[in-house]
XYZ file of C-alpha atoms in Angstrom:
170
model
C -19.457 1.466 -1.079
C -18.538 5.021 -2.021
C -15.748 7.276 -0.856
C -15.949 8.426 2.747
C -16.754 11.964 1.617
C -18.519 12.179 -1.765
C -17.439 15.815 -2.169
C -13.808 14.658 -2.370
C -14.379 11.968 -4.976
C -14.561 11.911 -8.734
C -15.245 9.525 -11.585
C -11.904 7.824 -10.889
C -12.564 7.126 -7.228
C -11.260 3.969 -5.611
C -12.998 0.675 -5.858
C -13.507 -1.109 -2.553
C -12.034 -4.551 -3.001
C -12.790 -7.729 -1.132
C -9.699 -9.495 0.171
C -9.751 -12.119 -2.600
C -9.610 -9.456 -5.340
C -6.862 -7.559 -3.515
C -4.797 -10.744 -3.344
C -5.427 -11.494 -7.018
C -4.265 -7.990 -7.948
C -1.063 -8.446 -5.936
C -0.512 -11.896 -7.468
C -0.854 -10.591 -11.015
C 1.452 -7.606 -10.549
C 4.761 -8.025 -12.350
C 6.621 -5.389 -10.305
C 4.811 -4.583 -7.056
C 6.172 -2.230 -4.403
C 5.082 -1.859 -0.776
C 5.282 1.477 1.068
C 5.040 1.285 4.861
C 4.492 4.446 6.876
C 4.967 5.793 10.368
C 1.547 4.733 11.671
C 2.935 1.202 11.980
C 4.725 2.526 15.069
C 1.430 3.599 16.646
C -0.892 0.693 15.884
C -0.654 -2.798 17.366
C 2.312 -4.794 16.139
C 0.174 -7.563 14.627
C -0.673 -5.246 11.695
C 3.028 -5.010 10.831
C 3.319 -8.802 11.050
C 0.287 -9.348 8.806
C 1.624 -6.817 6.288
C 5.010 -8.519 6.242
C 3.320 -11.868 5.689
C 1.852 -10.452 2.459
C 5.216 -8.937 1.476
C 7.131 -12.174 2.057
C 4.696 -14.375 0.136
C 5.200 -12.362 -3.063
C 8.756 -11.146 -2.257
C 7.676 -7.519 -2.628
C 10.332 -4.852 -1.994
C 9.454 -2.545 0.887
C 10.177 1.144 1.286
C 10.078 2.295 4.896
C 8.922 5.881 5.372
C 8.402 8.188 8.311
C 10.280 6.115 10.857
C 8.441 2.861 10.158
C 11.860 1.219 10.487
C 11.139 1.026 14.220
C 8.153 -1.266 13.645
C 10.013 -3.248 10.987
C 13.027 -3.710 13.280
C 10.757 -5.277 15.918
C 9.836 -7.874 13.287
C 13.473 -8.364 12.264
C 12.695 -7.145 8.754
C 15.039 -5.002 6.690
C 13.333 -2.855 4.031
C 14.818 -2.487 0.563
C 15.102 1.286 1.113
C 14.233 4.034 3.561
C 13.035 7.331 2.106
C 10.353 9.956 2.524
C 6.874 9.486 1.065
C 7.128 12.615 -1.062
C 10.484 11.509 -2.442
C 9.207 8.073 -3.464
C 6.020 9.573 -4.975
C 8.190 11.884 -7.094
C 10.235 8.909 -8.317
C 7.154 6.795 -9.050
C 5.471 9.382 -11.250
C 8.452 9.276 -13.624
C 7.690 6.386 -16.031
C 11.417 6.137 -16.871
C 12.554 5.670 -13.272
C 14.558 2.463 -12.967
C 13.213 1.492 -9.547
C 15.161 0.461 -6.478
C 16.855 -2.420 -8.302
C 17.467 -0.751 -11.663
C 14.962 -3.016 -13.455
C 12.278 -0.412 -14.143
C 9.335 1.300 -12.533
C 6.587 -0.545 -10.655
C 3.131 -1.515 -11.878
C 1.437 -1.771 -8.452
C 2.180 0.224 -5.305
C 0.609 -0.875 -2.016
C 0.414 1.524 0.928
C -0.075 0.804 4.620
C 0.550 2.958 7.665
C 1.024 6.253 5.816
C -0.868 9.049 7.626
C -4.162 9.705 5.841
C -3.509 13.361 4.974
C -0.151 12.487 3.394
C -1.311 9.269 1.746
C -4.317 11.000 0.221
C -2.153 13.658 -1.431
C 0.419 11.100 -2.600
C -2.285 8.864 -4.055
C -3.869 11.865 -5.771
C -0.513 12.709 -7.348
C -0.053 9.155 -8.612
C -3.648 9.009 -9.880
C -3.193 12.176 -11.899
C 0.460 12.004 -12.944
C 1.356 8.299 -13.008
C -1.225 6.456 -15.122
C 1.329 3.650 -15.567
C 0.929 2.649 -11.892
C -2.007 1.088 -10.074
C -2.318 1.925 -6.385
C -3.758 -0.089 -3.521
C -4.192 0.764 0.137
C -4.294 -1.899 2.811
C -5.165 0.662 5.466
C -8.216 0.391 7.663
C -9.896 3.370 6.047
C -11.001 3.819 2.457
C -8.789 6.076 0.315
C -10.782 7.595 -2.572
C -7.592 8.505 -4.486
C -6.330 4.919 -4.657
C -7.324 2.583 -7.469
C -8.179 -0.128 -4.937
C -8.839 0.238 -1.245
C -9.869 -1.682 1.832
C -13.354 -0.689 2.998
C -13.808 1.351 6.179
C -13.748 -1.381 8.812
C -13.310 -1.886 12.510
C -9.988 -3.102 13.864
C -11.058 -6.754 14.191
C -12.467 -6.858 10.661
C -9.270 -5.271 9.378
C -7.198 -8.078 10.916
C -9.438 -10.646 9.249
C -9.242 -8.804 5.892
C -5.409 -8.732 6.002
C -5.286 -12.428 6.980
C -7.533 -13.270 4.045
C -5.359 -11.308 1.612
C -2.312 -13.263 2.794
C -4.173 -16.574 2.630
C -5.413 -15.931 -0.928
C -1.824 -15.253 -2.056
C -1.050 -18.985 -1.677
């Protein structure tokens, strides 16, 4: 599968990953980070629950952005930090950043619920200025600026894909 708009892609466009490969990538990451955006407040709550299932299995720190704390509060989940997407992108592109816990930068950053126009620009920044970080989107739509992305799928298929990612993390 190619990017949703070939005119916006390049040689480094995202690879569409099946759920098993996405889970393997998360499993192998030494320092993963999860960024959850404001769209979690607008989509059905089961997406937040499925995302948190993935986070909890690997004990991935979560950064809440754009008011996603509302959705996380409904699930009784406290993120490691709340900050803006642009702010976290600026931190991530610095290879010497010590991370949220002071132990160093991250090797994999997963995004879900960040509005497409903002996520696309943030992923483009990381692709071009943070070669030390791999990026993955767990959103329903393909992001050509990510290293790995979920394929464009319907809502039901997206639920199944997220369930499979969580199941393969065992």
